[in-house]
Amino acid sequence: MDPVSETYRYIVRSTGVRSGNPIVENTRIAVHDVIGLLQNGETVDTVSANCFPQLTRSQVYECLAYYEDHRGEIDLLVARQMALASK
């Protein structure tokens, strides 16, 4: 069985950008921003059309793919973000 690829076309980490958390390349939009919106009822189409119009549907789907491979990390970041928003 071949190992799972850990390479993502649109997802990068940049030191000093969003605390080094995974972001969509050439943006400051973190994967956990996108996943948080999806978990709160947005769809791929509404995220790319209304919330982050600079993202393509492919980039939103790539955030979902990254999330599937790194669920624990992203869930923690989403929970922290929600806790800050509720203050």
JSON list of N, CA and C in Angstrom, two decimals:
[
{"chain": "A", "resi": 1, "resn": "MET", "atom": "N", "xyz": [0.84, -1.17, 0.00]},
{"chain": "A", "resi": 1, "resn": "MET", "atom": "CA", "xyz": [0.00, 0.00, 0.00]},
{"chain": "A", "resi": 1, "resn": "MET", "atom": "C", "xyz": [0.89, 1.24, 0.00]},
{"chain": "A", "resi": 2, "resn": "ASP", "atom": "N", "xyz": [0.57, 2.21, -0.86]},
{"chain": "A", "resi": 2, "resn": "ASP", "atom": "CA", "xyz": [1.34, 3.45, -0.92]},
{"chain": "A", "resi": 2, "resn": "ASP", "atom": "C", "xyz": [0.98, 4.35, 0.25]},
{"chain": "A", "resi": 3, "resn": "PRO", "atom": "N", "xyz": [1.97, 5.10, 0.76]},
{"chain": "A", "resi": 3, "resn": "PRO", "atom": "CA", "xyz": [1.68, 6.03, 1.85]},
{"chain": "A", "resi": 3, "resn": "PRO", "atom": "C", "xyz": [0.80, 7.19, 1.37]},
{"chain": "A", "resi": 4, "resn": "VAL", "atom": "N", "xyz": [0.05, 7.77, 2.29]},
{"chain": "A", "resi": 4, "resn": "VAL", "atom": "CA", "xyz": [-0.79, 8.92, 1.97]},
{"chain": "A", "resi": 4, "resn": "VAL", "atom": "C", "xyz": [0.10, 10.12, 1.72]},
{"chain": "A", "resi": 5, "resn": "SER", "atom": "N", "xyz": [-0.18, 10.85, 0.67]},
{"chain": "A", "resi": 5, "resn": "SER", "atom": "CA", "xyz": [0.59, 12.05, 0.36]},
{"chain": "A", "resi": 5, "resn": "SER", "atom": "C", "xyz": [0.26, 13.15, 1.37]},
{"chain": "A", "resi": 6, "resn": "GLU", "atom": "N", "xyz": [1.26, 13.86, 1.81]},
{"chain": "A", "resi": 6, "resn": "GLU", "atom": "CA", "xyz": [1.07, 14.99, 2.72]},
{"chain": "A", "resi": 6, "resn": "GLU", "atom": "C", "xyz": [1.33, 16.29, 1.97]},
{"chain": "A", "resi": 7, "resn": "THR", "atom": "N", "xyz": [1.16, 16.27, 0.67]},
{"chain": "A", "resi": 7, "resn": "THR", "atom": "CA", "xyz": [1.37, 17.44, -0.13]},
{"chain": "A", "resi": 7, "resn": "THR", "atom": "C", "xyz": [0.02, 17.99, -0.58]},
{"chain": "A", "resi": 8, "resn": "TYR", "atom": "N", "xyz": [-0.13, 19.28, -0.43]},
{"chain": "A", "resi": 8, "resn": "TYR", "atom": "CA", "xyz": [-1.38, 19.93, -0.81]},
{"chain": "A", "resi": 8, "resn": "TYR", "atom": "C", "xyz": [-1.07, 21.05, -1.79]},
{"chain": "A", "resi": 9, "resn": "ARG", "atom": "N", "xyz": [-1.85, 21.14, -2.82]},
{"chain": "A", "resi": 9, "resn": "ARG", "atom": "CA", "xyz": [-1.60, 22.12, -3.86]},
{"chain": "A", "resi": 9, "resn": "ARG", "atom": "C", "xyz": [-1.77, 23.54, -3.37]},
{"chain": "A", "resi": 10, "resn": "TYR", "atom": "N", "xyz": [-2.79, 23.78, -2.53]},
{"chain": "A", "resi": 10, "resn": "TYR", "atom": "CA", "xyz": [-3.13, 25.14, -2.12]},
{"chain": "A", "resi": 10, "resn": "TYR", "atom": "C", "xyz": [-2.83, 25.46, -0.66]},
{"chain": "A", "resi": 11, "resn": "ILE", "atom": "N", "xyz": [-2.44, 24.50, 0.15]},
{"chain": "A", "resi": 11, "resn": "ILE", "atom": "CA", "xyz": [-2.27, 24.71, 1.58]},
{"chain": "A", "resi": 11, "resn": "ILE", "atom": "C", "xyz": [-0.78, 24.80, 1.92]},
{"chain": "A", "resi": 12, "resn": "VAL", "atom": "N", "xyz": [-0.42, 25.85, 2.66]},
{"chain": "A", "resi": 12, "resn": "VAL", "atom": "CA", "xyz": [0.97, 26.06, 3.06]},
{"chain": "A", "resi": 12, "resn": "VAL", "atom": "C", "xyz": [1.01, 26.52, 4.51]},
{"chain": "A", "resi": 13, "resn": "ARG", "atom": "N", "xyz": [2.19, 26.50, 5.07]},
{"chain": "A", "resi": 13, "resn": "ARG", "atom": "CA", "xyz": [2.46, 27.10, 6.38]},
{"chain": "A", "resi": 13, "resn": "ARG", "atom": "C", "xyz": [3.55, 28.14, 6.16]},
{"chain": "A", "resi": 14, "resn": "SER", "atom": "N", "xyz": [3.36, 29.32, 6.71]},
{"chain": "A", "resi": 14, "resn": "SER", "atom": "CA", "xyz": [4.36, 30.37, 6.61]},
{"chain": "A", "resi": 14, "resn": "SER", "atom": "C", "xyz": [4.65, 30.92, 7.99]},
{"chain": "A", "resi": 15, "resn": "THR", "atom": "N", "xyz": [5.90, 30.87, 8.38]},
{"chain": "A", "resi": 15, "resn": "THR", "atom": "CA", "xyz": [6.28, 31.41, 9.68]},
{"chain": "A", "resi": 15, "resn": "THR", "atom": "C", "xyz": [5.87, 32.87, 9.75]},
{"chain": "A", "resi": 16, "resn": "GLY", "atom": "N", "xyz": [5.19, 33.24, 10.81]},
{"chain": "A", "resi": 16, "resn": "GLY", "atom": "CA", "xyz": [4.78, 34.63, 10.98]},
{"chain": "A", "resi": 16, "resn": "GLY", "atom": "C", "xyz": [3.43, 34.97, 10.38]},
{"chain": "A", "resi": 17, "resn": "VAL", "atom": "N", "xyz": [2.83, 34.05, 9.67]},
{"chain": "A", "resi": 17, "resn": "VAL", "atom": "CA", "xyz": [1.49, 34.28, 9.10]},
{"chain": "A", "resi": 17, "resn": "VAL", "atom": "C", "xyz": [0.52, 33.35, 9.82]},
{"chain": "A", "resi": 18, "resn": "ARG", "atom": "N", "xyz": [-0.46, 33.94, 10.50]},
{"chain": "A", "resi": 18, "resn": "ARG", "atom": "CA", "xyz": [-1.48, 33.19, 11.23]},
{"chain": "A", "resi": 18, "resn": "ARG", "atom": "C", "xyz": [-0.84, 32.19, 12.19]},
{"chain": "A", "resi": 19, "resn": "SER", "atom": "N", "xyz": [0.21, 32.63, 12.88]},
{"chain": "A", "resi": 19, "resn": "SER", "atom": "CA", "xyz": [0.91, 31.83, 13.89]},
{"chain": "A", "resi": 19, "resn": "SER", "atom": "C", "xyz": [1.49, 30.53, 13.32]},
{"chain": "A", "resi": 20, "resn": "GLY", "atom": "N", "xyz": [1.75, 30.50, 12.04]},
{"chain": "A", "resi": 20, "resn": "GLY", "atom": "CA", "xyz": [2.32, 29.31, 11.42]},
{"chain": "A", "resi": 20, "resn": "GLY", "atom": "C", "xyz": [1.32, 28.21, 11.15]},
{"chain": "A", "resi": 21, "resn": "ASN", "atom": "N", "xyz": [0.03, 28.50, 11.37]},
{"chain": "A", "resi": 21, "resn": "ASN", "atom": "CA", "xyz": [-1.01, 27.51, 11.09]},
{"chain": "A", "resi": 21, "resn": "ASN", "atom": "C", "xyz": [-1.22, 27.39, 9.59]},
{"chain": "A", "resi": 22, "resn": "PRO", "atom": "N", "xyz": [-1.78, 26.27, 9.13]},
{"chain": "A", "resi": 22, "resn": "PRO", "atom": "CA", "xyz": [-1.97, 26.09, 7.69]},
{"chain": "A", "resi": 22, "resn": "PRO", "atom": "C", "xyz": [-2.95, 27.12, 7.12]},
{"chain": "A", "resi": 23, "resn": "ILE", "atom": "N", "xyz": [-2.54, 27.70, 6.01]},
{"chain": "A", "resi": 23, "resn": "ILE", "atom": "CA", "xyz": [-3.35, 28.71, 5.33]},
{"chain": "A", "resi": 23, "resn": "ILE", "atom": "C", "xyz": [-3.48, 28.35, 3.85]},
{"chain": "A", "resi": 24, "resn": "VAL", "atom": "N", "xyz": [-4.42, 29.01, 3.20]},
{"chain": "A", "resi": 24, "resn": "VAL", "atom": "CA", "xyz": [-4.55, 28.88, 1.75]},
{"chain": "A", "resi": 24, "resn": "VAL", "atom": "C", "xyz": [-3.45, 29.77, 1.15]},
{"chain": "A", "resi": 25, "resn": "GLU", "atom": "N", "xyz": [-2.66, 29.19, 0.28]},
{"chain": "A", "resi": 25, "resn": "GLU", "atom": "CA", "xyz": [-1.51, 29.89, -0.31]},
{"chain": "A", "resi": 25, "resn": "GLU", "atom": "C", "xyz": [-1.92, 31.24, -0.89]},
{"chain": "A", "resi": 26, "resn": "ASN", "atom": "N", "xyz": [-1.06, 32.22, -0.68]},
{"chain": "A", "resi": 26, "resn": "ASN", "atom": "CA", "xyz": [-1.23, 33.59, -1.17]},
{"chain": "A", "resi": 26, "resn": "ASN", "atom": "C", "xyz": [-2.41, 34.32, -0.52]},
{"chain": "A", "resi": 27, "resn": "THR", "atom": "N", "xyz": [-2.85, 33.84, 0.64]},
{"chain": "A", "resi": 27, "resn": "THR", "atom": "CA", "xyz": [-3.90, 34.52, 1.41]},
{"chain": "A", "resi": 27, "resn": "THR", "atom": "C", "xyz": [-3.48, 34.48, 2.88]},
{"chain": "A", "resi": 28, "resn": "ARG", "atom": "N", "xyz": [-4.28, 35.10, 3.72]},
{"chain": "A", "resi": 28, "resn": "ARG", "atom": "CA", "xyz": [-4.12, 34.97, 5.16]},
{"chain": "A", "resi": 28, "resn": "ARG", "atom": "C", "xyz": [-5.28, 34.16, 5.74]},
{"chain": "A", "resi": 29, "resn": "ILE", "atom": "N", "xyz": [-5.98, 33.44, 4.88]},
{"chain": "A", "resi": 29, "resn": "ILE", "atom": "CA", "xyz": [-7.13, 32.64, 5.30]},
{"chain": "A", "resi": 29, "resn": "ILE", "atom": "C", "xyz": [-6.64, 31.28, 5.76]},
{"chain": "A", "resi": 30, "resn": "ALA", "atom": "N", "xyz": [-6.90, 31.00, 7.04]},
{"chain": "A", "resi": 30, "resn": "ALA", "atom": "CA", "xyz": [-6.44, 29.73, 7.61]},
{"chain": "A", "resi": 30, "resn": "ALA", "atom": "C", "xyz": [-7.43, 28.62, 7.29]},
{"chain": "A", "resi": 31, "resn": "VAL", "atom": "N", "xyz": [-6.91, 27.41, 7.23]},
{"chain": "A", "resi": 31, "resn": "VAL", "atom": "CA", "xyz": [-7.76, 26.24, 7.01]},
{"chain": "A", "resi": 31, "resn": "VAL", "atom": "C", "xyz": [-8.85, 26.19, 8.08]},
{"chain": "A", "resi": 32, "resn": "HIS", "atom": "N", "xyz": [-8.49, 26.49, 9.32]},
{"chain": "A", "resi": 32, "resn": "HIS", "atom": "CA", "xyz": [-9.51, 26.42, 10.38]},
{"chain": "A", "resi": 32, "resn": "HIS", "atom": "C", "xyz": [-10.59, 27.48, 10.24]},
{"chain": "A", "resi": 33, "resn": "ASP", "atom": "N", "xyz": [-10.30, 28.60, 9.55]},
{"chain": "A", "resi": 33, "resn": "ASP", "atom": "CA", "xyz": [-11.35, 29.59, 9.26]},
{"chain": "A", "resi": 33, "resn": "ASP", "atom": "C", "xyz": [-12.42, 28.97, 8.36]},
{"chain": "A", "resi": 34, "resn": "VAL", "atom": "N", "xyz": [-11.96, 28.31, 7.32]},
{"chain": "A", "resi": 34, "resn": "VAL", "atom": "CA", "xyz": [-12.86, 27.69, 6.36]},
{"chain": "A", "resi": 34, "resn": "VAL", "atom": "C", "xyz": [-13.64, 26.55, 7.01]},
{"chain": "A", "resi": 35, "resn": "ILE", "atom": "N", "xyz": [-12.95, 25.71, 7.75]},
{"chain": "A", "resi": 35, "resn": "ILE", "atom": "CA", "xyz": [-13.60, 24.55, 8.38]},
{"chain": "A", "resi": 35, "resn": "ILE", "atom": "C", "xyz": [-14.62, 25.04, 9.42]},
{"chain": "A", "resi": 36, "resn": "GLY", "atom": "N", "xyz": [-14.29, 26.05, 10.17]},
{"chain": "A", "resi": 36, "resn": "GLY", "atom": "CA", "xyz": [-15.23, 26.60, 11.15]},
{"chain": "A", "resi": 36, "resn": "GLY", "atom": "C", "xyz": [-16.51, 27.07, 10.50]},
{"chain": "A", "resi": 37, "resn": "LEU", "atom": "N", "xyz": [-16.40, 27.73, 9.37]},
{"chain": "A", "resi": 37, "resn": "LEU", "atom": "CA", "xyz": [-17.59, 28.17, 8.64]},
{"chain": "A", "resi": 37, "resn": "LEU", "atom": "C", "xyz": [-18.41, 26.98, 8.16]},
{"chain": "A", "resi": 38, "resn": "LEU", "atom": "N", "xyz": [-17.74, 25.97, 7.63]},
{"chain": "A", "resi": 38, "resn": "LEU", "atom": "CA", "xyz": [-18.45, 24.78, 7.15]},
{"chain": "A", "resi": 38, "resn": "LEU", "atom": "C", "xyz": [-19.14, 24.06, 8.30]},
{"chain": "A", "resi": 39, "resn": "GLN", "atom": "N", "xyz": [-18.50, 24.00, 9.44]},
{"chain": "A", "resi": 39, "resn": "GLN", "atom": "CA", "xyz": [-19.10, 23.34, 10.60]},
{"chain": "A", "resi": 39, "resn": "GLN", "atom": "C", "xyz": [-20.29, 24.12, 11.15]},
{"chain": "A", "resi": 40, "resn": "ASN", "atom": "N", "xyz": [-20.36, 25.40, 10.83]},
{"chain": "A", "resi": 40, "resn": "ASN", "atom": "CA", "xyz": [-21.45, 26.24, 11.31]},
{"chain": "A", "resi": 40, "resn": "ASN", "atom": "C", "xyz": [-22.52, 26.51, 10.25]},
{"chain": "A", "resi": 41, "resn": "GLY", "atom": "N", "xyz": [-22.57, 25.64, 9.25]},
{"chain": "A", "resi": 41, "resn": "GLY", "atom": "CA", "xyz": [-23.69, 25.68, 8.32]},
{"chain": "A", "resi": 41, "resn": "GLY", "atom": "C", "xyz": [-23.44, 26.22, 6.94]},
{"chain": "A", "resi": 42, "resn": "GLU", "atom": "N", "xyz": [-22.27, 26.79, 6.70]},
{"chain": "A", "resi": 42, "resn": "GLU", "atom": "CA", "xyz": [-21.96, 27.26, 5.34]},
{"chain": "A", "resi": 42, "resn": "GLU", "atom": "C", "xyz": [-21.71, 26.04, 4.45]},
{"chain": "A", "resi": 43, "resn": "THR", "atom": "N", "xyz": [-21.82, 26.26, 3.17]},
{"chain": "A", "resi": 43, "resn": "THR", "atom": "CA", "xyz": [-21.52, 25.21, 2.19]},
{"chain": "A", "resi": 43, "resn": "THR", "atom": "C", "xyz": [-20.27, 25.62, 1.42]},
{"chain": "A", "resi": 44, "resn": "VAL", "atom": "N", "xyz": [-19.73, 24.69, 0.66]},
{"chain": "A", "resi": 44, "resn": "VAL", "atom": "CA", "xyz": [-18.57, 25.02, -0.16]},
{"chain": "A", "resi": 44, "resn": "VAL", "atom": "C", "xyz": [-18.89, 26.21, -1.05]},
{"chain": "A", "resi": 45, "resn": "ASP", "atom": "N", "xyz": [-20.08, 26.21, -1.64]},
{"chain": "A", "resi": 45, "resn": "ASP", "atom": "CA", "xyz": [-20.46, 27.30, -2.53]},
{"chain": "A", "resi": 45, "resn": "ASP", "atom": "C", "xyz": [-20.60, 28.63, -1.80]},
{"chain": "A", "resi": 46, "resn": "THR", "atom": "N", "xyz": [-21.21, 28.64, -0.61]},
{"chain": "A", "resi": 46, "resn": "THR", "atom": "CA", "xyz": [-21.38, 29.91, 0.10]},
{"chain": "A", "resi": 46, "resn": "THR", "atom": "C", "xyz": [-20.06, 30.42, 0.67]},
{"chain": "A", "resi": 47, "resn": "VAL", "atom": "N", "xyz": [-19.17, 29.51, 1.05]},
{"chain": "A", "resi": 47, "resn": "VAL", "atom": "CA", "xyz": [-17.86, 29.95, 1.52]},
{"chain": "A", "resi": 47, "resn": "VAL", "atom": "C", "xyz": [-17.13, 30.67, 0.40]},
{"chain": "A", "resi": 48, "resn": "SER", "atom": "N", "xyz": [-17.12, 30.08, -0.80]},
{"chain": "A", "resi": 48, "resn": "SER", "atom": "CA", "xyz": [-16.37, 30.68, -1.91]},
{"chain": "A", "resi": 48, "resn": "SER", "atom": "C", "xyz": [-17.11, 31.86, -2.54]},
{"chain": "A", "resi": 49, "resn": "ALA", "atom": "N", "xyz": [-18.42, 31.92, -2.42]},
{"chain": "A", "resi": 49, "resn": "ALA", "atom": "CA", "xyz": [-19.16, 33.03, -3.03]},
{"chain": "A", "resi": 49, "resn": "ALA", "atom": "C", "xyz": [-19.35, 34.20, -2.08]},
{"chain": "A", "resi": 50, "resn": "ASN", "atom": "N", "xyz": [-19.62, 33.92, -0.80]},
{"chain": "A", "resi": 50, "resn": "ASN", "atom": "CA", "xyz": [-20.00, 34.99, 0.13]},
{"chain": "A", "resi": 50, "resn": "ASN", "atom": "C", "xyz": [-18.97, 35.28, 1.21]},
{"chain": "A", "resi": 51, "resn": "CYS", "atom": "N", "xyz": [-18.43, 34.25, 1.81]},
{"chain": "A", "resi": 51, "resn": "CYS", "atom": "CA", "xyz": [-17.54, 34.44, 2.97]},
{"chain": "A", "resi": 51, "resn": "CYS", "atom": "C", "xyz": [-16.12, 34.83, 2.54]},
{"chain": "A", "resi": 52, "resn": "PHE", "atom": "N", "xyz": [-15.57, 34.07, 1.64]},
{"chain": "A", "resi": 52, "resn": "PHE", "atom": "CA", "xyz": [-14.22, 34.31, 1.13]},
{"chain": "A", "resi": 52, "resn": "PHE", "atom": "C", "xyz": [-14.25, 34.26, -0.39]},
{"chain": "A", "resi": 53, "resn": "PRO", "atom": "N", "xyz": [-14.76, 35.31, -1.05]},
{"chain": "A", "resi": 53, "resn": "PRO", "atom": "CA", "xyz": [-14.90, 35.26, -2.51]},
{"chain": "A", "resi": 53, "resn": "PRO", "atom": "C", "xyz": [-13.57, 35.14, -3.25]},
{"chain": "A", "resi": 54, "resn": "GLN", "atom": "N", "xyz": [-12.46, 35.39, -2.56]},
{"chain": "A", "resi": 54, "resn": "GLN", "atom": "CA", "xyz": [-11.16, 35.23, -3.21]},
{"chain": "A", "resi": 54, "resn": "GLN", "atom": "C", "xyz": [-10.73, 33.77, -3.30]},
{"chain": "A", "resi": 55, "resn": "LEU", "atom": "N", "xyz": [-11.45, 32.88, -2.61]},
{"chain": "A", "resi": 55, "resn": "LEU", "atom": "CA", "xyz": [-11.13, 31.45, -2.68]},
{"chain": "A", "resi": 55, "resn": "LEU", "atom": "C", "xyz": [-11.94, 30.78, -3.78]},
{"chain": "A", "resi": 56, "resn": "THR", "atom": "N", "xyz": [-11.31, 29.84, -4.44]},
{"chain": "A", "resi": 56, "resn": "THR", "atom": "CA", "xyz": [-12.02, 29.03, -5.41]},
{"chain": "A", "resi": 56, "resn": "THR", "atom": "C", "xyz": [-12.64, 27.83, -4.70]},
{"chain": "A", "resi": 57, "resn": "ARG", "atom": "N", "xyz": [-13.56, 27.18, -5.35]},
{"chain": "A", "resi": 57, "resn": "ARG", "atom": "CA", "xyz": [-14.14, 25.97, -4.77]},
{"chain": "A", "resi": 57, "resn": "ARG", "atom": "C", "xyz": [-13.05, 24.91, -4.55]},
{"chain": "A", "resi": 58, "resn": "SER", "atom": "N", "xyz": [-12.10, 24.84, -5.46]},
{"chain": "A", "resi": 58, "resn": "SER", "atom": "CA", "xyz": [-11.00, 23.88, -5.32]},
{"chain": "A", "resi": 58, "resn": "SER", "atom": "C", "xyz": [-10.20, 24.14, -4.04]},
{"chain": "A", "resi": 59, "resn": "GLN", "atom": "N", "xyz": [-9.98, 25.39, -3.72]},
{"chain": "A", "resi": 59, "resn": "GLN", "atom": "CA", "xyz": [-9.25, 25.72, -2.50]},
{"chain": "A", "resi": 59, "resn": "GLN", "atom": "C", "xyz": [-10.05, 25.33, -1.25]},
{"chain": "A", "resi": 60, "resn": "VAL", "atom": "N", "xyz": [-11.36, 25.55, -1.29]},
{"chain": "A", "resi": 60, "resn": "VAL", "atom": "CA", "xyz": [-12.22, 25.15, -0.16]},
{"chain": "A", "resi": 60, "resn": "VAL", "atom": "C", "xyz": [-12.19, 23.63, -0.01]},
{"chain": "A", "resi": 61, "resn": "TYR", "atom": "N", "xyz": [-12.29, 22.91, -1.11]},
{"chain": "A", "resi": 61, "resn": "TYR", "atom": "CA", "xyz": [-12.21, 21.44, -1.04]},
{"chain": "A", "resi": 61, "resn": "TYR", "atom": "C", "xyz": [-10.85, 20.98, -0.54]},
{"chain": "A", "resi": 62, "resn": "GLU", "atom": "N", "xyz": [-9.80, 21.70, -0.89]},
{"chain": "A", "resi": 62, "resn": "GLU", "atom": "CA", "xyz": [-8.47, 21.34, -0.39]},
{"chain": "A", "resi": 62, "resn": "GLU", "atom": "C", "xyz": [-8.40, 21.55, 1.13]},
{"chain": "A", "resi": 63, "resn": "CYS", "atom": "N", "xyz": [-9.06, 22.58, 1.64]},
{"chain": "A", "resi": 63, "resn": "CYS", "atom": "CA", "xyz": [-9.15, 22.77, 3.10]},
{"chain": "A", "resi": 63, "resn": "CYS", "atom": "C", "xyz": [-9.83, 21.56, 3.73]},
{"chain": "A", "resi": 64, "resn": "LEU", "atom": "N", "xyz": [-10.88, 21.07, 3.10]},
{"chain": "A", "resi": 64, "resn": "LEU", "atom": "CA", "xyz": [-11.56, 19.87, 3.61]},
{"chain": "A", "resi": 64, "resn": "LEU", "atom": "C", "xyz": [-10.64, 18.66, 3.58]},
{"chain": "A", "resi": 65, "resn": "ALA", "atom": "N", "xyz": [-9.87, 18.52, 2.52]},
{"chain": "A", "resi": 65, "resn": "ALA", "atom": "CA", "xyz": [-8.93, 17.39, 2.42]},
{"chain": "A", "resi": 65, "resn": "ALA", "atom": "C", "xyz": [-7.87, 17.48, 3.52]},
{"chain": "A", "resi": 66, "resn": "TYR", "atom": "N", "xyz": [-7.36, 18.69, 3.74]},
{"chain": "A", "resi": 66, "resn": "TYR", "atom": "CA", "xyz": [-6.38, 18.88, 4.80]},
{"chain": "A", "resi": 66, "resn": "TYR", "atom": "C", "xyz": [-7.00, 18.54, 6.15]},
{"chain": "A", "resi": 67, "resn": "TYR", "atom": "N", "xyz": [-8.22, 18.98, 6.35]},
{"chain": "A", "resi": 67, "resn": "TYR", "atom": "CA", "xyz": [-8.94, 18.70, 7.59]},
{"chain": "A", "resi": 67, "resn": "TYR", "atom": "C", "xyz": [-9.08, 17.19, 7.82]},
{"chain": "A", "resi": 68, "resn": "GLU", "atom": "N", "xyz": [-9.42, 16.47, 6.79]},
{"chain": "A", "resi": 68, "resn": "GLU", "atom": "CA", "xyz": [-9.57, 15.01, 6.93]},
{"chain": "A", "resi": 68, "resn": "GLU", "atom": "C", "xyz": [-8.27, 14.35, 7.37]},
{"chain": "A", "resi": 69, "resn": "ASP", "atom": "N", "xyz": [-7.14, 14.89, 6.92]},
{"chain": "A", "resi": 69, "resn": "ASP", "atom": "CA", "xyz": [-5.84, 14.32, 7.27]},
{"chain": "A", "resi": 69, "resn": "ASP", "atom": "C", "xyz": [-5.30, 14.84, 8.60]},
{"chain": "A", "resi": 70, "resn": "HIS", "atom": "N", "xyz": [-5.85, 15.96, 9.10]},
{"chain": "A", "resi": 70, "resn": "HIS", "atom": "CA", "xyz": [-5.32, 16.61, 10.31]},
{"chain": "A", "resi": 70, "resn": "HIS", "atom": "C", "xyz": [-6.46, 17.06, 11.22]},
{"chain": "A", "resi": 71, "resn": "ARG", "atom": "N", "xyz": [-7.43, 16.20, 11.38]},
{"chain": "A", "resi": 71, "resn": "ARG", "atom": "CA", "xyz": [-8.66, 16.55, 12.10]},
{"chain": "A", "resi": 71, "resn": "ARG", "atom": "C", "xyz": [-8.40, 17.08, 13.52]},
{"chain": "A", "resi": 72, "resn": "GLY", "atom": "N", "xyz": [-7.56, 16.41, 14.29]},
{"chain": "A", "resi": 72, "resn": "GLY", "atom": "CA", "xyz": [-7.30, 16.83, 15.67]},
{"chain": "A", "resi": 72, "resn": "GLY", "atom": "C", "xyz": [-6.74, 18.24, 15.75]},
{"chain": "A", "resi": 73, "resn": "GLU", "atom": "N", "xyz": [-5.76, 18.53, 14.91]},
{"chain": "A", "resi": 73, "resn": "GLU", "atom": "CA", "xyz": [-5.14, 19.86, 14.88]},
{"chain": "A", "resi": 73, "resn": "GLU", "atom": "C", "xyz": [-6.16, 20.94, 14.54]},
{"chain": "A", "resi": 74, "resn": "ILE", "atom": "N", "xyz": [-6.94, 20.71, 13.50]},
{"chain": "A", "resi": 74, "resn": "ILE", "atom": "CA", "xyz": [-7.89, 21.73, 13.04]},
{"chain": "A", "resi": 74, "resn": "ILE", "atom": "C", "xyz": [-9.05, 21.87, 14.02]},
{"chain": "A", "resi": 75, "resn": "ASP", "atom": "N", "xyz": [-9.54, 20.77, 14.57]},
{"chain": "A", "resi": 75, "resn": "ASP", "atom": "CA", "xyz": [-10.62, 20.86, 15.56]},
{"chain": "A", "resi": 75, "resn": "ASP", "atom": "C", "xyz": [-10.20, 21.73, 16.75]},
{"chain": "A", "resi": 76, "resn": "LEU", "atom": "N", "xyz": [-8.96, 21.58, 17.20]},
{"chain": "A", "resi": 76, "resn": "LEU", "atom": "CA", "xyz": [-8.46, 22.39, 18.31]},
{"chain": "A", "resi": 76, "resn": "LEU", "atom": "C", "xyz": [-8.42, 23.88, 17.93]},
{"chain": "A", "resi": 77, "resn": "LEU", "atom": "N", "xyz": [-7.95, 24.18, 16.72]},
{"chain": "A", "resi": 77, "resn": "LEU", "atom": "CA", "xyz": [-7.89, 25.58, 16.28]},
{"chain": "A", "resi": 77, "resn": "LEU", "atom": "C", "xyz": [-9.29, 26.18, 16.12]},
{"chain": "A", "resi": 78, "resn": "VAL", "atom": "N", "xyz": [-10.23, 25.40, 15.61]},
{"chain": "A", "resi": 78, "resn": "VAL", "atom": "CA", "xyz": [-11.61, 25.88, 15.48]},
{"chain": "A", "resi": 78, "resn": "VAL", "atom": "C", "xyz": [-12.20, 26.14, 16.87]},
{"chain": "A", "resi": 79, "resn": "ALA", "atom": "N", "xyz": [-11.98, 25.23, 17.80]},
{"chain": "A", "resi": 79, "resn": "ALA", "atom": "CA", "xyz": [-12.51, 25.40, 19.16]},
{"chain": "A", "resi": 79, "resn": "ALA", "atom": "C", "xyz": [-11.93, 26.67, 19.81]},
{"chain": "A", "resi": 80, "resn": "ARG", "atom": "N", "xyz": [-10.64, 26.90, 19.63]},
{"chain": "A", "resi": 80, "resn": "ARG", "atom": "CA", "xyz": [-10.04, 28.13, 20.19]},
{"chain": "A", "resi": 80, "resn": "ARG", "atom": "C", "xyz": [-10.65, 29.37, 19.56]},
{"chain": "A", "resi": 81, "resn": "GLN", "atom": "N", "xyz": [-10.84, 29.32, 18.26]},
{"chain": "A", "resi": 81, "resn": "GLN", "atom": "CA", "xyz": [-11.42, 30.47, 17.56]},
{"chain": "A", "resi": 81, "resn": "GLN", "atom": "C", "xyz": [-12.85, 30.74, 18.03]},
{"chain": "A", "resi": 82, "resn": "MET", "atom": "N", "xyz": [-13.63, 29.68, 18.22]},
{"chain": "A", "resi": 82, "resn": "MET", "atom": "CA", "xyz": [-15.02, 29.84, 18.68]},
{"chain": "A", "resi": 82, "resn": "MET", "atom": "C", "xyz": [-15.05, 30.38, 20.10]},
{"chain": "A", "resi": 83, "resn": "ALA", "atom": "N", "xyz": [-14.12, 29.93, 20.94]},
{"chain": "A", "resi": 83, "resn": "ALA", "atom": "CA", "xyz": [-14.07, 30.43, 22.32]},
{"chain": "A", "resi": 83, "resn": "ALA", "atom": "C", "xyz": [-13.75, 31.91, 22.34]},
{"chain": "A", "resi": 84, "resn": "LEU", "atom": "N", "xyz": [-12.85, 32.35, 21.49]},
{"chain": "A", "resi": 84, "resn": "LEU", "atom": "CA", "xyz": [-12.52, 33.77, 21.41]},
{"chain": "A", "resi": 84, "resn": "LEU", "atom": "C", "xyz": [-13.70, 34.59, 20.90]},
{"chain": "A", "resi": 85, "resn": "ALA", "atom": "N", "xyz": [-14.43, 34.03, 19.95]},
{"chain": "A", "resi": 85, "resn": "ALA", "atom": "CA", "xyz": [-15.57, 34.74, 19.36]},
{"chain": "A", "resi": 85, "resn": "ALA", "atom": "C", "xyz": [-16.72, 34.89, 20.35]},
{"chain": "A", "resi": 86, "resn": "SER", "atom": "N", "xyz": [-16.82, 33.97, 21.30]},
{"chain": "A", "resi": 86, "resn": "SER", "atom": "CA", "xyz": [-17.94, 34.01, 22.23]},
{"chain": "A", "resi": 86, "resn": "SER", "atom": "C", "xyz": [-17.67, 34.95, 23.42]},
{"chain": "A", "resi": 87, "resn": "LYS", "atom": "N", "xyz": [-16.46, 35.45, 23.52]},
{"chain": "A", "resi": 87, "resn": "LYS", "atom": "CA", "xyz": [-16.13, 36.37, 24.63]},
{"chain": "A", "resi": 87, "resn": "LYS", "atom": "C", "xyz": [-16.63, 37.76, 24.38]}
]
